[in-house]
């Protein structure tokens, strides 16, 4: 009965279009009332879950991403990548994915990556002959790499829940993120095999150098963030603050695309976005606590062990199915708080590394950004390109398939996600 009240009320509220953060909180409180547990725990749980030092990285990464988006780095990255591969067959598809990977290392957010790049890349792809719906679907899927390639807010949240090193989690996402990008390019080549594509003129060495110099300060940002973390200069949380300050210096004094008057709006936008994320973090953490104290998490974990028969390969397949389905209905941060308390103890007991599990979960959540009905990236892409949800839902299927292939390779070949964390210690 407890499970019915908790999950039943949650999904009913979702179907009524109640915001997910509110749905998580209300369903948790209803369950507390049914179980005669103290409702006073709500406020203390909300406070304790959002007052962790590691979560300070979230507002700083959001601010840094907003600053770099405003500074015009997206156009400079696109121009640079176009000089490198724009003249090749399916060159613009490569540009889309490569720039998405670069911008992901700046913004740490899937929807932000689609919003910043889509307005430029989608029209450019259609001009050279790509189908509009397919171009939008590719951009939306490539944007999902934003939560796999570091810095990633979703990795920060997973690390805060499990206690795994955020630096190791960041490193685990690099190779799988690149692998997913390669699979997307292959999928786009297959999708556009019958299209008559125009080839862009090959850039001269002088043009490549000019584009590189123009994009240099943007390209340097992920180097500073990741180099500082893995070089032991600062923690991931401190790296987030450094990224915000660096972005501000670049925007104000180097690119001069940001004025001091813009800072107030950038701060206000970042505070608004942070408030949404942290409210979800708080209510999702409350939901996870209710799962634990009512014994539902332990029961679900035991059931998973029984269903998988203690076989970690079957367990990994089961959690991929669960996470892919969950990604269709709830966002990555909420899914982390709800599912990690259930999945993590089982994974550890079966000998699965916590960092590897984190990478698998984040890849699943990235795919969730492009699967209806709650595929946020799809809605952002639709709004930018003026494509219907029906058109993009059909066009995105090959890219979902390509992403799942990358997910399965990462799941069953752990070295793909664990090589860099082990190498970097």
mmCIF file of N, CA and C in Angstrom, residues 199-282:
data_model
loop_
_atom_site.group_PDB
_atom_site.id
_atom_site.type_symbol
_atom_site.label_atom_id
_atom_site.label_comp_id
_atom_site.label_asym_id
_atom_site.label_seq_id
_atom_site.Cartn_x
_atom_site.Cartn_y
_atom_site.Cartn_z
ATOM 1 N N UNK A 199 28.856 20.317 -50.712
ATOM 2 C CA UNK A 199 30.107 20.338 -49.966
ATOM 3 C C UNK A 199 30.592 21.778 -49.818
ATOM 4 N N UNK A 200 31.006 22.142 -48.617
ATOM 5 C CA UNK A 200 31.554 23.474 -48.395
ATOM 6 C C UNK A 200 32.970 23.534 -48.946
ATOM 7 N N UNK A 201 33.418 24.698 -49.386
ATOM 8 C CA UNK A 201 34.792 24.805 -49.884
ATOM 9 C C UNK A 201 35.806 24.516 -48.778
ATOM 10 N N UNK A 202 36.893 23.871 -49.145
ATOM 11 C CA UNK A 202 37.915 23.527 -48.162
ATOM 12 C C UNK A 202 38.635 24.778 -47.688
ATOM 13 N N UNK A 203 38.755 24.920 -46.395
ATOM 14 C CA UNK A 203 39.385 26.102 -45.819
ATOM 15 C C UNK A 203 40.891 26.053 -46.017
ATOM 16 N N UNK A 204 41.487 27.202 -46.230
ATOM 17 C CA UNK A 204 42.943 27.292 -46.363
ATOM 18 C C UNK A 204 43.573 27.243 -44.973
ATOM 19 N N UNK A 205 44.864 27.029 -44.943
ATOM 20 C CA UNK A 205 45.578 27.017 -43.665
ATOM 21 C C UNK A 205 45.434 28.338 -42.934
ATOM 22 N N UNK A 206 45.424 29.435 -43.699
ATOM 23 C CA UNK A 206 45.291 30.760 -43.102
ATOM 24 C C UNK A 206 43.915 30.912 -42.446
ATOM 25 N N UNK A 207 42.866 30.416 -43.122
ATOM 26 C CA UNK A 207 41.498 30.498 -42.570
ATOM 27 C C UNK A 207 41.365 29.632 -41.320
ATOM 28 N N UNK A 208 41.987 28.449 -41.343
ATOM 29 C CA UNK A 208 41.945 27.572 -40.162
ATOM 30 C C UNK A 208 42.621 28.238 -38.967
ATOM 31 N N UNK A 209 43.757 28.865 -39.216
ATOM 32 C CA UNK A 209 44.498 29.515 -38.144
ATOM 33 C C UNK A 209 43.712 30.698 -37.570
ATOM 34 N N UNK A 210 43.075 31.455 -38.455
ATOM 35 C CA UNK A 210 42.272 32.606 -38.014
ATOM 36 C C UNK A 210 41.083 32.142 -37.172
ATOM 37 N N UNK A 211 40.432 31.055 -37.605
ATOM 38 C CA UNK A 211 39.288 30.529 -36.851
ATOM 39 C C UNK A 211 39.732 29.971 -35.501
ATOM 40 N N UNK A 212 40.901 29.334 -35.488
ATOM 41 C CA UNK A 212 41.436 28.795 -34.235
ATOM 42 C C UNK A 212 41.733 29.919 -33.247
ATOM 43 N N UNK A 213 42.368 30.975 -33.717
ATOM 44 C CA UNK A 213 42.692 32.101 -32.835
ATOM 45 C C UNK A 213 41.428 32.733 -32.268
ATOM 46 N N UNK A 214 40.392 32.811 -33.106
ATOM 47 C CA UNK A 214 39.140 33.417 -32.668
ATOM 48 C C UNK A 214 38.452 32.558 -31.614
ATOM 49 N N UNK A 215 38.574 31.228 -31.740
ATOM 50 C CA UNK A 215 37.896 30.307 -30.817
ATOM 51 C C UNK A 215 38.778 29.896 -29.639
ATOM 52 N N UNK A 216 40.040 30.346 -29.644
ATOM 53 C CA UNK A 216 41.035 29.858 -28.685
ATOM 54 C C UNK A 216 40.581 29.981 -27.233
ATOM 55 N N UNK A 217 40.041 31.145 -26.860
ATOM 56 C CA UNK A 217 39.699 31.363 -25.459
ATOM 57 C C UNK A 217 38.545 30.478 -25.012
ATOM 58 N N UNK A 218 37.650 30.164 -25.926
ATOM 59 C CA UNK A 218 36.579 29.227 -25.600
ATOM 60 C C UNK A 218 37.098 27.810 -25.470
ATOM 61 N N UNK A 219 38.014 27.429 -26.378
ATOM 62 C CA UNK A 219 38.597 26.083 -26.327
ATOM 63 C C UNK A 219 39.425 25.883 -25.072
ATOM 64 N N UNK A 220 39.944 26.981 -24.544
ATOM 65 C CA UNK A 220 40.816 26.887 -23.377
ATOM 66 C C UNK A 220 40.038 26.608 -22.090
ATOM 67 N N UNK A 221 38.757 26.949 -22.077
ATOM 68 C CA UNK A 221 37.968 26.822 -20.842
ATOM 69 C C UNK A 221 37.912 25.392 -20.309
ATOM 70 N N UNK A 222 37.535 24.391 -21.146
ATOM 71 C CA UNK A 222 37.530 23.020 -20.604
ATOM 72 C C UNK A 222 38.921 22.544 -20.207
ATOM 73 N N UNK A 223 39.954 23.057 -20.876
ATOM 74 C CA UNK A 223 41.326 22.685 -20.512
ATOM 75 C C UNK A 223 41.646 23.178 -19.109
ATOM 76 N N UNK A 224 41.236 24.415 -18.818
ATOM 77 C CA UNK A 224 41.474 24.974 -17.486
ATOM 78 C C UNK A 224 40.690 24.204 -16.431
ATOM 79 N N UNK A 225 39.408 23.929 -16.716
ATOM 80 C CA UNK A 225 38.556 23.233 -15.735
ATOM 81 C C UNK A 225 39.084 21.831 -15.444
ATOM 82 N N UNK A 226 39.247 21.030 -16.503
ATOM 83 C CA UNK A 226 39.656 19.634 -16.301
ATOM 84 C C UNK A 226 41.123 19.535 -15.905
ATOM 85 N N UNK A 227 41.961 20.380 -16.510
ATOM 86 C CA UNK A 227 43.381 20.372 -16.142
ATOM 87 C C UNK A 227 43.577 20.742 -14.689
ATOM 88 N N UNK A 228 42.807 21.711 -14.215
ATOM 89 C CA UNK A 228 42.911 22.118 -12.814
ATOM 90 C C UNK A 228 42.463 21.031 -11.864
ATOM 91 N N UNK A 229 41.389 20.321 -12.233
ATOM 92 C CA UNK A 229 40.877 19.248 -11.370
ATOM 93 C C UNK A 229 41.866 18.096 -11.302
ATOM 94 N N UNK A 230 42.284 17.614 -12.478
ATOM 95 C CA UNK A 230 43.145 16.428 -12.497
ATOM 96 C C UNK A 230 44.598 16.747 -12.178
ATOM 97 N N UNK A 231 44.945 18.031 -12.242
ATOM 98 C CA UNK A 231 46.286 18.441 -11.838
ATOM 99 C C UNK A 231 46.377 18.698 -10.349
ATOM 100 N N UNK A 232 45.244 18.559 -9.647
ATOM 101 C CA UNK A 232 45.239 18.741 -8.206
ATOM 102 C C UNK A 232 45.279 20.202 -7.782
ATOM 103 N N UNK A 233 45.015 21.123 -8.725
ATOM 104 C CA UNK A 233 45.076 22.556 -8.409
ATOM 105 C C UNK A 233 43.836 22.986 -7.644
ATOM 106 N N UNK A 234 42.674 22.489 -8.053
ATOM 107 C CA UNK A 234 41.447 22.807 -7.328
ATOM 108 C C UNK A 234 40.447 21.666 -7.437
ATOM 109 N N UNK A 235 39.454 21.695 -6.555
ATOM 110 C CA UNK A 235 38.410 20.668 -6.525
ATOM 111 C C UNK A 235 37.386 20.967 -7.627
ATOM 112 N N UNK A 236 36.509 20.000 -7.953
ATOM 113 C CA UNK A 236 35.466 20.275 -8.947
ATOM 114 C C UNK A 236 34.588 21.479 -8.582
ATOM 115 N N UNK A 237 34.307 21.648 -7.286
ATOM 116 C CA UNK A 237 33.498 22.795 -6.861
ATOM 117 C C UNK A 237 34.243 24.099 -7.108
ATOM 118 N N UNK A 238 35.517 24.115 -6.759
ATOM 119 C CA UNK A 238 36.337 25.314 -7.019
ATOM 120 C C UNK A 238 36.501 25.538 -8.516
ATOM 121 N N UNK A 239 36.584 24.447 -9.282
ATOM 122 C CA UNK A 239 36.706 24.558 -10.733
ATOM 123 C C UNK A 239 35.486 25.253 -11.325
ATOM 124 N N UNK A 240 34.308 24.971 -10.754
ATOM 125 C CA UNK A 240 33.087 25.613 -11.233
ATOM 126 C C UNK A 240 33.160 27.120 -11.038
ATOM 127 N N UNK A 241 33.676 27.553 -9.875
ATOM 128 C CA UNK A 241 33.819 28.988 -9.615
ATOM 129 C C UNK A 241 34.845 29.609 -10.563
ATOM 130 N N UNK A 242 35.925 28.881 -10.795
ATOM 131 C CA UNK A 242 36.959 29.371 -11.727
ATOM 132 C C UNK A 242 36.369 29.536 -13.122
ATOM 133 N N UNK A 243 35.526 28.592 -13.542
ATOM 134 C CA UNK A 243 34.935 28.664 -14.879
ATOM 135 C C UNK A 243 34.063 29.913 -15.026
ATOM 136 N N UNK A 244 33.337 30.265 -13.971
ATOM 137 C CA UNK A 244 32.482 31.451 -14.022
ATOM 138 C C UNK A 244 33.324 32.722 -14.125
ATOM 139 N N UNK A 245 34.369 32.802 -13.309
ATOM 140 C CA UNK A 245 35.240 33.985 -13.343
ATOM 141 C C UNK A 245 35.974 34.078 -14.682
ATOM 142 N N UNK A 246 36.489 32.945 -15.164
ATOM 143 C CA UNK A 246 37.187 32.928 -16.450
ATOM 144 C C UNK A 246 36.250 33.366 -17.581
ATOM 145 N N UNK A 247 35.037 32.825 -17.589
ATOM 146 C CA UNK A 247 34.072 33.197 -18.620
ATOM 147 C C UNK A 247 33.763 34.681 -18.603
ATOM 148 N N UNK A 248 33.673 35.252 -17.393
ATOM 149 C CA UNK A 248 33.384 36.673 -17.265
ATOM 150 C C UNK A 248 34.534 37.514 -17.820
ATOM 151 N N UNK A 249 35.765 37.119 -17.523
ATOM 152 C CA UNK A 249 36.935 37.851 -18.030
ATOM 153 C C UNK A 249 36.982 37.793 -19.556
ATOM 154 N N UNK A 250 36.751 36.593 -20.127
ATOM 155 C CA UNK A 250 36.763 36.431 -21.578
ATOM 156 C C UNK A 250 35.666 37.280 -22.225
ATOM 157 N N UNK A 251 34.458 37.213 -21.665
ATOM 158 C CA UNK A 251 33.336 37.943 -22.246
ATOM 159 C C UNK A 251 33.481 39.445 -22.154
ATOM 160 N N UNK A 252 34.037 39.944 -21.019
ATOM 161 C CA UNK A 252 34.142 41.387 -20.807
ATOM 162 C C UNK A 252 35.333 42.017 -21.518
ATOM 163 N N UNK A 253 36.497 41.355 -21.435
ATOM 164 C CA UNK A 253 37.728 42.018 -21.843
ATOM 165 C C UNK A 253 38.382 41.457 -23.111
ATOM 166 N N UNK A 254 38.052 40.206 -23.485
ATOM 167 C CA UNK A 254 38.691 39.627 -24.682
ATOM 168 C C UNK A 254 37.737 39.677 -25.873
ATOM 169 N N UNK A 255 36.570 39.007 -25.748
ATOM 170 C CA UNK A 255 35.586 39.060 -26.835
ATOM 171 C C UNK A 255 34.760 40.344 -26.806
ATOM 172 N N UNK A 256 34.679 40.963 -25.605
ATOM 173 C CA UNK A 256 33.945 42.221 -25.418
ATOM 174 C C UNK A 256 32.498 42.132 -25.909
ATOM 175 N N UNK A 257 31.920 40.939 -25.760
ATOM 176 C CA UNK A 257 30.524 40.736 -26.164
ATOM 177 C C UNK A 257 29.585 40.863 -24.975
ATOM 178 N N UNK A 258 30.158 41.015 -23.783
ATOM 179 C CA UNK A 258 29.373 41.212 -22.559
ATOM 180 C C UNK A 258 29.740 42.572 -21.974
ATOM 181 N N UNK A 259 28.750 43.317 -21.565
ATOM 182 C CA UNK A 259 28.979 44.587 -20.883
ATOM 183 C C UNK A 259 28.666 44.421 -19.407
ATOM 184 N N UNK A 260 29.079 45.380 -18.612
ATOM 185 C CA UNK A 260 28.802 45.304 -17.178
ATOM 186 C C UNK A 260 27.307 45.341 -16.899
ATOM 187 N N UNK A 261 26.530 45.955 -17.805
ATOM 188 C CA UNK A 261 25.081 45.990 -17.650
ATOM 189 C C UNK A 261 24.465 44.594 -17.803
ATOM 190 N N UNK A 262 25.146 43.729 -18.595
ATOM 191 C CA UNK A 262 24.624 42.370 -18.823
ATOM 192 C C UNK A 262 24.780 41.467 -17.601
ATOM 193 N N UNK A 263 25.716 41.824 -16.708
ATOM 194 C CA UNK A 263 26.029 40.937 -15.581
ATOM 195 C C UNK A 263 24.811 40.720 -14.690
ATOM 196 N N UNK A 264 24.041 41.793 -14.459
ATOM 197 C CA UNK A 264 22.854 41.675 -13.602
ATOM 198 C C UNK A 264 21.878 40.650 -14.166
ATOM 199 N N UNK A 265 21.633 40.699 -15.495
ATOM 200 C CA UNK A 265 20.694 39.755 -16.110
ATOM 201 C C UNK A 265 21.247 38.334 -16.082
ATOM 202 N N UNK A 266 22.557 38.192 -16.343
ATOM 203 C CA UNK A 266 23.174 36.869 -16.309
ATOM 204 C C UNK A 266 23.065 36.248 -14.915
ATOM 205 N N UNK A 267 23.292 37.059 -13.889
ATOM 206 C CA UNK A 267 23.178 36.562 -12.520
ATOM 207 C C UNK A 267 21.733 36.173 -12.198
ATOM 208 N N UNK A 268 20.797 37.011 -12.645
ATOM 209 C CA UNK A 268 19.379 36.720 -12.383
ATOM 210 C C UNK A 268 18.948 35.429 -13.075
ATOM 211 N N UNK A 269 19.356 35.248 -14.338
ATOM 212 C CA UNK A 269 19.021 34.015 -15.068
ATOM 213 C C UNK A 269 19.626 32.794 -14.385
ATOM 214 N N UNK A 270 20.871 32.934 -13.938
ATOM 215 C CA UNK A 270 21.561 31.808 -13.299
ATOM 216 C C UNK A 270 20.917 31.447 -11.971
ATOM 217 N N UNK A 271 20.505 32.473 -11.211
ATOM 218 C CA UNK A 271 19.827 32.226 -9.932
ATOM 219 C C UNK A 271 18.508 31.510 -10.170
ATOM 220 N N UNK A 272 17.773 31.945 -11.189
ATOM 221 C CA UNK A 272 16.488 31.313 -11.517
ATOM 222 C C UNK A 272 16.672 29.845 -11.891
ATOM 223 N N UNK A 273 17.660 29.557 -12.751
ATOM 224 C CA UNK A 273 17.912 28.177 -13.172
ATOM 225 C C UNK A 273 18.396 27.325 -11.998
ATOM 226 N N UNK A 274 19.251 27.923 -11.155
ATOM 227 C CA UNK A 274 19.761 27.198 -9.990
ATOM 228 C C UNK A 274 18.634 26.861 -9.027
ATOM 229 N N UNK A 275 17.699 27.804 -8.838
ATOM 230 C CA UNK A 275 16.578 27.570 -7.926
ATOM 231 C C UNK A 275 15.743 26.376 -8.376
ATOM 232 N N UNK A 276 15.518 26.275 -9.687
ATOM 233 C CA UNK A 276 14.743 25.144 -10.223
ATOM 234 C C UNK A 276 15.466 23.826 -9.938
ATOM 235 N N UNK A 277 16.777 23.799 -10.248
ATOM 236 C CA UNK A 277 17.561 22.575 -10.049
ATOM 237 C C UNK A 277 17.603 22.191 -8.574
ATOM 238 N N UNK A 278 17.875 23.170 -7.701
ATOM 239 C CA UNK A 278 18.024 22.858 -6.282
ATOM 240 C C UNK A 278 16.699 22.474 -5.635
ATOM 241 N N UNK A 279 15.591 23.028 -6.118
ATOM 242 C CA UNK A 279 14.280 22.609 -5.590
ATOM 243 C C UNK A 279 14.022 21.141 -5.933
ATOM 244 N N UNK A 280 14.376 20.760 -7.167
ATOM 245 C CA UNK A 280 14.224 19.360 -7.571
ATOM 246 C C UNK A 280 15.158 18.465 -6.753
ATOM 247 N N UNK A 281 16.384 18.945 -6.522
ATOM 248 C CA UNK A 281 17.335 18.185 -5.712
ATOM 249 C C UNK A 281 16.762 17.947 -4.318
ATOM 250 N N UNK A 282 16.193 18.993 -3.723
ATOM 251 C CA UNK A 282 15.647 18.869 -2.377
ATOM 252 C C UNK A 282 14.469 17.910 -2.296
#
